[in-house]
Tab-separated table of C-alpha atoms and ligand atoms in Angstrom:
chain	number	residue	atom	x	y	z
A	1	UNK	CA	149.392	98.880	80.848
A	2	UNK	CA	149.445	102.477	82.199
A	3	UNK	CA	152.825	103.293	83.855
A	4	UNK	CA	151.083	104.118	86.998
A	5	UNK	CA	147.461	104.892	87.907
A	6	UNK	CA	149.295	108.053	90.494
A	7	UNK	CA	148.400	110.925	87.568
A	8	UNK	CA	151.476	112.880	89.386
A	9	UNK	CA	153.861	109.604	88.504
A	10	UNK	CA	152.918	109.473	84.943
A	11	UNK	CA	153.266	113.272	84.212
A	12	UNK	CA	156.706	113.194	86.636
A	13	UNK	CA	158.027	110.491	84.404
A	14	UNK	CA	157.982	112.255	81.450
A	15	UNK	CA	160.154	114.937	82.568
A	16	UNK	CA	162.762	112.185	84.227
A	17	UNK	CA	162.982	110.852	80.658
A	18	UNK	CA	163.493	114.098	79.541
A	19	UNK	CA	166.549	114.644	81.649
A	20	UNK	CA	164.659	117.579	83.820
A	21	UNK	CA	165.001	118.652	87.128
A	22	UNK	CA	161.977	118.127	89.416
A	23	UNK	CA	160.497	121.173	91.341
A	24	UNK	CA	159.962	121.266	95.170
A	25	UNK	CA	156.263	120.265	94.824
A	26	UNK	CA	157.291	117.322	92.437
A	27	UNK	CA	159.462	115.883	95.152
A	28	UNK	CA	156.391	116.798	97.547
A	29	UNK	CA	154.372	114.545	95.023
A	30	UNK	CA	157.049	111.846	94.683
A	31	UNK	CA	156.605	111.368	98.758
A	32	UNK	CA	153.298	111.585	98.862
A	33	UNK	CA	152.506	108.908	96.203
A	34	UNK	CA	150.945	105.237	96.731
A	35	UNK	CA	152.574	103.393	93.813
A	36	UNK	CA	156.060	102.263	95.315
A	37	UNK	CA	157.114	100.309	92.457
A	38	UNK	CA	156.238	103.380	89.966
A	39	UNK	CA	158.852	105.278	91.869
A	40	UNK	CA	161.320	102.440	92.401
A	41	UNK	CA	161.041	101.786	88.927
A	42	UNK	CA	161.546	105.765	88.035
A	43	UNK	CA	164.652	105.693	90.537
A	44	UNK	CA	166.031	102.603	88.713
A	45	UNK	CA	165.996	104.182	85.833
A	46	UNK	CA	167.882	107.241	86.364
A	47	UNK	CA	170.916	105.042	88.696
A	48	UNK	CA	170.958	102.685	85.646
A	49	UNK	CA	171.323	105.758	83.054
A	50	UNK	CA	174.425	106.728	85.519
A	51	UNK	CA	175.687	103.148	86.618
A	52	UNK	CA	174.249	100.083	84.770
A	53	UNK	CA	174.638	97.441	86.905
A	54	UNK	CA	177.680	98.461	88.835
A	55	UNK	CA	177.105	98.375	92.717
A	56	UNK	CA	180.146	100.190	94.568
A	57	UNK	CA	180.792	99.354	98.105
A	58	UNK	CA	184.380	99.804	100.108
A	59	UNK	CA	186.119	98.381	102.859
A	60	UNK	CA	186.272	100.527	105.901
A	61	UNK	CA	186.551	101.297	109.592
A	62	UNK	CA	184.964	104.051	111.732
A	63	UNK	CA	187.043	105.581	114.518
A	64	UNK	CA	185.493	107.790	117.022
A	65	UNK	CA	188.284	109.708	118.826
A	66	UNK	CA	186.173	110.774	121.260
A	67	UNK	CA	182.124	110.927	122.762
A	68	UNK	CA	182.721	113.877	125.209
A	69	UNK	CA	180.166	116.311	123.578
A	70	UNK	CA	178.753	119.674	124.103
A	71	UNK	CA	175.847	119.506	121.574
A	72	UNK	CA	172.893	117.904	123.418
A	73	UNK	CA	171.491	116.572	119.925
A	74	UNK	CA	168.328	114.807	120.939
A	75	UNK	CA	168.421	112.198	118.173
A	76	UNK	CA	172.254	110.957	119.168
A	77	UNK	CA	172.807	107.922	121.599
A	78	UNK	CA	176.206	108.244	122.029
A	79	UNK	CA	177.965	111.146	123.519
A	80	UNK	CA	178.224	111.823	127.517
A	81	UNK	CA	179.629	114.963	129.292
A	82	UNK	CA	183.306	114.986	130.523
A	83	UNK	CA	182.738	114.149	133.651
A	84	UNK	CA	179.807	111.093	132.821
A	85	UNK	CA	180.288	107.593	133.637
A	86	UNK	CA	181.471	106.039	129.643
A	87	UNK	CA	182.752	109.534	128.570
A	88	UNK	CA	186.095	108.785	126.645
A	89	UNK	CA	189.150	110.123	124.263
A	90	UNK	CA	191.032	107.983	122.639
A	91	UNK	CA	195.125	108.830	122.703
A	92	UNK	CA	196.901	108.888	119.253
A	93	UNK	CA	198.790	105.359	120.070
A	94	UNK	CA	195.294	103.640	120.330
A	95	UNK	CA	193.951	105.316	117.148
A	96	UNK	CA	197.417	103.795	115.252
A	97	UNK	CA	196.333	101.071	116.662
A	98	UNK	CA	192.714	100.589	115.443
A	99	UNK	CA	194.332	102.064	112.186
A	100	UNK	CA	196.514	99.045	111.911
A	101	UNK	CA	194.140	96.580	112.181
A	102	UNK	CA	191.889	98.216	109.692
A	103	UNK	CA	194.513	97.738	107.398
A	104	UNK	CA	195.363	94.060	108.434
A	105	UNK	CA	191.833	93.637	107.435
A	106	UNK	CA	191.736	95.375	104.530
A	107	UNK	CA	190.700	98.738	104.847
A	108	UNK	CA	191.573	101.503	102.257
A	109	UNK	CA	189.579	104.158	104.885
A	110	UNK	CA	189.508	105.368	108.221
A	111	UNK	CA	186.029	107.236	108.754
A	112	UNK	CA	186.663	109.595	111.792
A	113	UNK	CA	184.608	111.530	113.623
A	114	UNK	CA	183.642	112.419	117.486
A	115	UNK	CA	181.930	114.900	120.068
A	116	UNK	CA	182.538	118.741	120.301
A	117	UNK	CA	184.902	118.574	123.016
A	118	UNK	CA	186.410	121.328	124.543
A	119	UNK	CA	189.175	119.432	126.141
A	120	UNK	CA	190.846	118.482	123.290
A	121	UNK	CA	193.449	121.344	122.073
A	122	UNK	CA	193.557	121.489	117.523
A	123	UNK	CA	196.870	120.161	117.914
A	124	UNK	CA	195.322	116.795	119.079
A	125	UNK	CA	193.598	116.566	115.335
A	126	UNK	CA	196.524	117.601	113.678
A	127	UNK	CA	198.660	115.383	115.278
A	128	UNK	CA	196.366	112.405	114.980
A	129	UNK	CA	195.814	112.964	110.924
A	130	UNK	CA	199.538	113.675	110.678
A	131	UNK	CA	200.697	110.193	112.990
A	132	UNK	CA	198.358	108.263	111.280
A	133	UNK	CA	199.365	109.402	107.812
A	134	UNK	CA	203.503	108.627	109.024
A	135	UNK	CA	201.915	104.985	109.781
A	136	UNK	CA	199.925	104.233	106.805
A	137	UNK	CA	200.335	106.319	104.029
A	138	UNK	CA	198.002	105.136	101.768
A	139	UNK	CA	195.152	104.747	104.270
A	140	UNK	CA	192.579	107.411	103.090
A	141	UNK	CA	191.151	109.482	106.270
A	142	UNK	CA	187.589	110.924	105.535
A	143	UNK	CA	187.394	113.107	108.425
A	144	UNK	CA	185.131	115.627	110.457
A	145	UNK	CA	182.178	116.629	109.635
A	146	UNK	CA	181.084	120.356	109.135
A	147	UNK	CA	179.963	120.663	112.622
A	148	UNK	CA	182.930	119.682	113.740
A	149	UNK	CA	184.917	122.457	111.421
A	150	UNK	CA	182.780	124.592	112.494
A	151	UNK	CA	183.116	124.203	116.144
A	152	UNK	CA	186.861	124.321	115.360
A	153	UNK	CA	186.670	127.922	113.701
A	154	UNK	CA	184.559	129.188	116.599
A	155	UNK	CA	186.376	127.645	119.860
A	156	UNK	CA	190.236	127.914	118.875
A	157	UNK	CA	189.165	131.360	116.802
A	158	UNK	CA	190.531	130.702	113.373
A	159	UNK	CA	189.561	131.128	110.344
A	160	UNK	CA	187.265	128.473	108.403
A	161	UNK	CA	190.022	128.628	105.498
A	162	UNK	CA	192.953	128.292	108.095
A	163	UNK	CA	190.689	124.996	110.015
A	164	UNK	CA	190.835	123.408	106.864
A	165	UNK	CA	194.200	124.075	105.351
A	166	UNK	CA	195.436	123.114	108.395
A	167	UNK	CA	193.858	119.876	108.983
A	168	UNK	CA	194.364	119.012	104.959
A	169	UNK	CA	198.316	119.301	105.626
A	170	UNK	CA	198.397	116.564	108.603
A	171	UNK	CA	196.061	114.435	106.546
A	172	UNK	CA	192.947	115.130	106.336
A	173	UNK	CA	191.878	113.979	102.648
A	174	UNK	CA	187.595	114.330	102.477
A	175	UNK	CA	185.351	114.682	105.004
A	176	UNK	CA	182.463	112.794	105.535
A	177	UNK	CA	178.688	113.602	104.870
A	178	UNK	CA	177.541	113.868	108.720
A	179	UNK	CA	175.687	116.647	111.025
A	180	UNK	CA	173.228	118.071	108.148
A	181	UNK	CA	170.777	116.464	109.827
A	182	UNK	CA	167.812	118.547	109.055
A	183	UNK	CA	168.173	121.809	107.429
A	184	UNK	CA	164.558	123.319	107.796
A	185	UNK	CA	164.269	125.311	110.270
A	186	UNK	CA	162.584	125.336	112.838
A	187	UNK	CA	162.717	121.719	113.026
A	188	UNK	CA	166.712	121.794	112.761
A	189	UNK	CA	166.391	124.040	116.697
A	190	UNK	CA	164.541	121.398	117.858
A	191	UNK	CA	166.468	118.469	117.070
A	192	UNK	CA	170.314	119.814	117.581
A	193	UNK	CA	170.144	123.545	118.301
A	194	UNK	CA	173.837	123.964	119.618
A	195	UNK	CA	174.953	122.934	116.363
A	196	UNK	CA	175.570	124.981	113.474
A	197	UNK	CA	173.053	125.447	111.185
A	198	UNK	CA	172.268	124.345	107.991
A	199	UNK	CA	173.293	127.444	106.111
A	200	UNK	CA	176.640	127.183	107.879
A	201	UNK	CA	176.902	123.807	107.214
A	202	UNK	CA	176.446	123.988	102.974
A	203	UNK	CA	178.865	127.392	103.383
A	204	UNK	CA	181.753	125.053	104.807
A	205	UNK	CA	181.288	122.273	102.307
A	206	UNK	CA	181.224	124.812	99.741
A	207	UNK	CA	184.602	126.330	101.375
A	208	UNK	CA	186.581	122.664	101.849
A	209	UNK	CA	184.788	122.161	98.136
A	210	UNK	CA	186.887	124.551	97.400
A	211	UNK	CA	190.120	123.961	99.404
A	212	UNK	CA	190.178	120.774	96.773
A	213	UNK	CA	188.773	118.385	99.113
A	214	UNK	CA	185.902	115.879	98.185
A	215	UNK	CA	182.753	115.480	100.874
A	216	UNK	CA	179.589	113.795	101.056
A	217	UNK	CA	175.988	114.496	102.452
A	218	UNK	CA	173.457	113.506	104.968
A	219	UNK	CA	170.005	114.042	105.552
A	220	UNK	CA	168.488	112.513	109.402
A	221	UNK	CA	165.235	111.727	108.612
A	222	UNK	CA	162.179	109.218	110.343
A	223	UNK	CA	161.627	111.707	113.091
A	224	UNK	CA	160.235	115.236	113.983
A	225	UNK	CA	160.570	116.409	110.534
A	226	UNK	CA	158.055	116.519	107.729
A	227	UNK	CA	158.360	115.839	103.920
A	228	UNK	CA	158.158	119.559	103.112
A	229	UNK	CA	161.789	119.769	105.234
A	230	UNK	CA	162.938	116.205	103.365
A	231	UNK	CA	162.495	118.038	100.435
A	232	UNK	CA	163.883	121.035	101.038
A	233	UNK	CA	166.981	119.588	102.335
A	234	UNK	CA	167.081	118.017	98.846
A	235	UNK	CA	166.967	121.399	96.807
A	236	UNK	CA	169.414	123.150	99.673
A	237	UNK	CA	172.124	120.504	98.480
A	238	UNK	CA	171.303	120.331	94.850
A	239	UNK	CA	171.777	123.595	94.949
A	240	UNK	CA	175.408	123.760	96.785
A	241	UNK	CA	176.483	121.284	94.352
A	242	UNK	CA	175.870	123.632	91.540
A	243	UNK	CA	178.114	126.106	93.207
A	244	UNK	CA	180.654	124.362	94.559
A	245	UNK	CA	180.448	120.659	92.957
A	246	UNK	CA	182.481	118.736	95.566
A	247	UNK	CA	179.913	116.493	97.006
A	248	UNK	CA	180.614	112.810	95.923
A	249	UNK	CA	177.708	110.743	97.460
A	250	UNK	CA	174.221	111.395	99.591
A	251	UNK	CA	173.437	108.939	102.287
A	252	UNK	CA	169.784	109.022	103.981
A	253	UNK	CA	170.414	108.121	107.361
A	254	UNK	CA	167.488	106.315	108.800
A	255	UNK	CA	166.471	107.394	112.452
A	256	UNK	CA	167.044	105.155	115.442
A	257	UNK	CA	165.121	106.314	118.534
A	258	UNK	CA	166.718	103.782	121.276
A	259	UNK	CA	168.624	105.354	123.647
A	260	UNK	CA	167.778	109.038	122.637
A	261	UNK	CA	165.835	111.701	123.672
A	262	UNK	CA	163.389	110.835	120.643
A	263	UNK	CA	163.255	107.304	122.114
A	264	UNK	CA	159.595	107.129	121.921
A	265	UNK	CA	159.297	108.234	118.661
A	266	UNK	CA	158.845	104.772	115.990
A	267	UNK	CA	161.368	105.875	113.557
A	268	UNK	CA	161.000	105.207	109.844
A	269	UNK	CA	159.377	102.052	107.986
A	270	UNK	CA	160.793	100.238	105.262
A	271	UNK	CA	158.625	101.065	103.011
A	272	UNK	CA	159.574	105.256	104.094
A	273	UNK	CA	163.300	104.396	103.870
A	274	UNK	CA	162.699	103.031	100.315
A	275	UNK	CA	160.945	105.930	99.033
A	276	UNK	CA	163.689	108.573	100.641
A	277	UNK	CA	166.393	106.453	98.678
A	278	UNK	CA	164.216	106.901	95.607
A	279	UNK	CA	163.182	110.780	96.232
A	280	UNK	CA	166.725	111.292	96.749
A	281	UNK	CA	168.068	109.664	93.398
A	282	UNK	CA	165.577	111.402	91.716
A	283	UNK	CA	165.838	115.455	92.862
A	284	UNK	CA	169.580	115.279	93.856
A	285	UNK	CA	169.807	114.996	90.174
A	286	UNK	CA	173.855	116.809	90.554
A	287	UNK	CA	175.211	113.803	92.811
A	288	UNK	CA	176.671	111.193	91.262
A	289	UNK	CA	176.070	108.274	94.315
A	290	UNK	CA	173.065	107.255	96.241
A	291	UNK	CA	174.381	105.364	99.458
A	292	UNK	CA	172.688	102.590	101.056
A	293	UNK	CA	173.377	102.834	104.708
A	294	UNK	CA	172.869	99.158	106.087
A	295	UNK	CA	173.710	100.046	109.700
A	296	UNK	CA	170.525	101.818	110.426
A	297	UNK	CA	168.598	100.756	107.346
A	298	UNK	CA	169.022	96.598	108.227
A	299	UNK	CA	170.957	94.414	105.403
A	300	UNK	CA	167.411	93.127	103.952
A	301	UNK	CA	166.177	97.243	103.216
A	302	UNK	CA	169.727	98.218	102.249
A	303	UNK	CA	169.846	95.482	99.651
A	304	UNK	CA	166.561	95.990	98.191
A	305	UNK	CA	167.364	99.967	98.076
A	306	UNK	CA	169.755	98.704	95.403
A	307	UNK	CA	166.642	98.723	93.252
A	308	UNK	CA	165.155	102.061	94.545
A	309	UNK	CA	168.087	104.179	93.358
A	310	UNK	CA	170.989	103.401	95.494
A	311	UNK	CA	174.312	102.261	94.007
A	312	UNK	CA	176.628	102.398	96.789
A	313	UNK	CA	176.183	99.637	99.411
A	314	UNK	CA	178.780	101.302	102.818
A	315	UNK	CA	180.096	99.792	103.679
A	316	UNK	CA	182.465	96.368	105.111
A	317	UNK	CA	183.295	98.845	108.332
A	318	UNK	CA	185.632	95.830	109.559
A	319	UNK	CA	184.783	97.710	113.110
A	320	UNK	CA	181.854	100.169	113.630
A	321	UNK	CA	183.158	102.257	116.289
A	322	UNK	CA	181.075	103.523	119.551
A	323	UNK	CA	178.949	106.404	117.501
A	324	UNK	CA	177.641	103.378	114.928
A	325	UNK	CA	176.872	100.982	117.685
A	326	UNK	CA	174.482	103.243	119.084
A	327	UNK	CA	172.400	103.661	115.906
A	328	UNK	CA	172.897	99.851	114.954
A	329	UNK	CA	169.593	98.495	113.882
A	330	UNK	CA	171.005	94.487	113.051
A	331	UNK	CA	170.598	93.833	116.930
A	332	UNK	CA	174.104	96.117	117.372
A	333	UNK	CA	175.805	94.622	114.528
A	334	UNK	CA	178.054	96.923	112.542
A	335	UNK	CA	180.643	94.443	110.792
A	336	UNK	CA	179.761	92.628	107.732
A	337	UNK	CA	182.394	90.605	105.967
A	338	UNK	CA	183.508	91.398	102.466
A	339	UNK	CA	182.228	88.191	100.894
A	340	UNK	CA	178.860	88.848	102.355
A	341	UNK	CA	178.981	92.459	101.129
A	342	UNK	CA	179.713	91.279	97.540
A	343	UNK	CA	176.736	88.063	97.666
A	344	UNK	CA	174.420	90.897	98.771
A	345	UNK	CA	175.361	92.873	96.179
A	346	UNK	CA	175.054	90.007	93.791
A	347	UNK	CA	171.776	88.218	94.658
A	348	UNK	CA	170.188	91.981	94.165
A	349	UNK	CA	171.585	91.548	90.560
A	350	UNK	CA	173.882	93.919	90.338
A	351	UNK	CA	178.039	93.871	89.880
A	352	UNK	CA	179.412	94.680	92.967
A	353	UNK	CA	182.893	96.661	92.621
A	354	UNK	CA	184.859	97.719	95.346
A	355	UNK	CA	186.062	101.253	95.290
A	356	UNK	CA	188.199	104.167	97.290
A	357	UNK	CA	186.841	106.629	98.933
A	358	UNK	CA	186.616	108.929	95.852
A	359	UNK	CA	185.361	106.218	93.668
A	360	UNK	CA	188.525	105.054	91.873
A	361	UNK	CA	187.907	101.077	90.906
A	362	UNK	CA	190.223	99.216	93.817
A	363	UNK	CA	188.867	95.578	92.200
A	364	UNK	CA	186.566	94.413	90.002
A	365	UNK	CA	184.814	91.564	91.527
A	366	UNK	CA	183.925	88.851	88.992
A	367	UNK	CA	179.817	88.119	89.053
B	1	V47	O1	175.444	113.209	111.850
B	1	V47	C1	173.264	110.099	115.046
B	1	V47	C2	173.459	110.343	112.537
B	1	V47	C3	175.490	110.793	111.639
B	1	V47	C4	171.596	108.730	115.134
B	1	V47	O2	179.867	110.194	104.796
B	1	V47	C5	171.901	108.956	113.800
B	1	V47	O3	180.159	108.182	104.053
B	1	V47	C6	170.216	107.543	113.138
B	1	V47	O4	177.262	110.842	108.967
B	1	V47	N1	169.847	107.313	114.408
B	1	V47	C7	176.909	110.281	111.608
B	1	V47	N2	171.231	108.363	112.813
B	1	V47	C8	177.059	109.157	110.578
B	1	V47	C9	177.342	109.674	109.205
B	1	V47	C10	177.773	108.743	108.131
B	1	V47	C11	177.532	107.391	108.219
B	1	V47	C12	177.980	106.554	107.196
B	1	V47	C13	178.669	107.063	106.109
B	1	V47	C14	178.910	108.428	106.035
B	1	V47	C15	179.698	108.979	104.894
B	1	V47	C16	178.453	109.280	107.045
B	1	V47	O5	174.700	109.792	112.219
B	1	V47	C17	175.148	111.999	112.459
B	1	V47	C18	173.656	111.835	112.598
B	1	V47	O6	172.992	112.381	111.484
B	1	V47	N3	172.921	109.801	113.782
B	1	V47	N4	172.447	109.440	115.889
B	1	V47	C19	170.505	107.875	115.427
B	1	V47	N5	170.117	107.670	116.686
């Protein structure tokens, strides 16, 4: 039996087994193609080559300090102006307090991020990471994305080294993978065009790369962009992690329309978010993890991404948070219980291991 009757597939395998990087027009070819399983099965191979059977996933909790927000992204559901009915900043006692029962439950990771607000003064960041950190040590905080260093650098006029050494001494220890959206322009302007662009954004996660801090990636896809921008987006952070090698793990986020500007758009398919887990294993070649998002993906894609390239199932989340409510496909759901995590994990045939934010083993769970 052929491998697959896609000519591209066959000719594209050859240089997977070979351990070769794939071209722009390869991943172009990879998108376009018919034969699903051919590129599961190509994706497979390459996650097993890195990870056998292990499956990571990690018990976690978003906190979104605030939704006050002055960048008008037309994809995002959840922030309001100041003065808007729902607008809201949490004070440091209440984020000690969500902090605390993340821990109760579990958590070895806050995940925090919010709006651009120009309310808050730096101090209120600094003081958050550094109360937090007097509270529970040990609790890793993967903050801030590089939109929101960025805004940071611009509106209280310091310098992107002094944002970041600053925010690493109260407690910041990685940042988190959102805001790269799209990098293609012009499709980027269209979507979120007060935000920094892409450019900007690889330059700071090449700069907190380098500051000795770990981050991860996004890409938004499912809704004005094309495949030629999916795959550029691909080479733009293949090639950052060349330079600056501090990216742990990529995470496709699926598009949700409701409640957004882009609310009549469909978003993506199953079978699309399938094949942008396996594009992704397959050209982001330099990254070790492939993340399977099941907030916006649904459990049942999320689990069968497992075979498609992904070996990082994100997460437990104990509590999603405003900003993941509003993207919640699972009818709003955004809480999954460990056990649950791990049988998912398990009934895709895999060995599900729970890890820390920068991948050290917390337990091995027995199969
Ligand atoms: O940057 C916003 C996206 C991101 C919608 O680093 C939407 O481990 C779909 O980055 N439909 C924030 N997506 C979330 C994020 C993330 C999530 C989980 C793990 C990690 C990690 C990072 O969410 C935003 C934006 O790209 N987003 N609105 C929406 N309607």
């Amino acid at each position: 039996m052929q491998f697959s009757h896609d000519k591209n597939l066959s000719l594209i395998s050859e240089k997977i087994e070979a351990g070769e990087r794939l071209t722009f027009d390869e991943g172009i070819a990879l998108f376009k193609t018919d034969d699903l399983n051919a590129l599961g099965k190509l994706a497979d191979f390459v996650r097993r080559k890195k990870h056998g059977r292990t499956t990571y996933f990690n018990v976690n909790r978003h906190f979104n300090h605030t939704n006050i927000c002055v960048a008008d992204c037309k994809f995002c559901g959840f922030y309001k102006r100041a003065r808007e009915v729902g607008a809201y900043t949490h004070s440091i006692e209440e984020g000690i307090e969500i902090a605390k029962n993340a821990v109760a439950e579990g958590a070895t990771e806050l995940h925090i991020v919010g709006g651009l607000n120009t309310k808050l003064p730096f101090e209120y960041y600094t003081d958050l990471f550094s109360s937090l950190k007097r509270e529970f040590p040990k609790l890793h905080l993967k903050a801030l994305t590089m939109v929101e260093l960025d805004f940071f650098a611009r509106f209280y006029k310091m310098a992107d080294e002094e944002v970041i050494q600053h925010l690493k001494a109260a407690g910041m220890d990685s940042c988190p993978g959102g805001g790269a959206e799209i990098f293609a322009e012009p499709t980027r302007s269209r979507i979120c065009d007060h935000k920094c662009d892409g450019n900007r954004w690889l330059e700071l996660a090449g700069k907190v790369h380098t500051a000795g801090l770990k981050t991860n990636a996004t890409m938004l896809y499912g809704h004005i962009e094309s495949i030629e921008d999916r795959v550029d987006h691909f080479v733009k952070l293949r090639e950052q992690q060349d330079k600056s090698g501090g990216f742990q793990c990529f995470i496709p986020l699926a598009f949700y329309p409701n409640g957004t500007a882009l609310s009549s758009l469909p978003g993506p398919d199953a079978i699309d978010n399938l094949k942008t887990i396996a594009v992704s294993r397959l050209m982001i070649d330099n990254f070790d993890h492939i993340k399977a998002y099941w907030v916006m993906l649904g459990k049942h894609t999320a689990q069968t991404a497992l075979h498609f390239g992904a070996n990082d199932l994100d997460g437990t989340i104990t509590d999603g948070g405003e900003l993941t409510e509003s993207y919640a496909v699972e009818n709003g759901e955004v809480k999954m219980s460990k056990q649950e995590l791990i049988q998912m994990i398990e009934n895709a045939g895999f060995e599900a291991v729970e890890r820390d934010t920068v991948y050290n083993r917390v337990e091995k769970v027995a199969a």
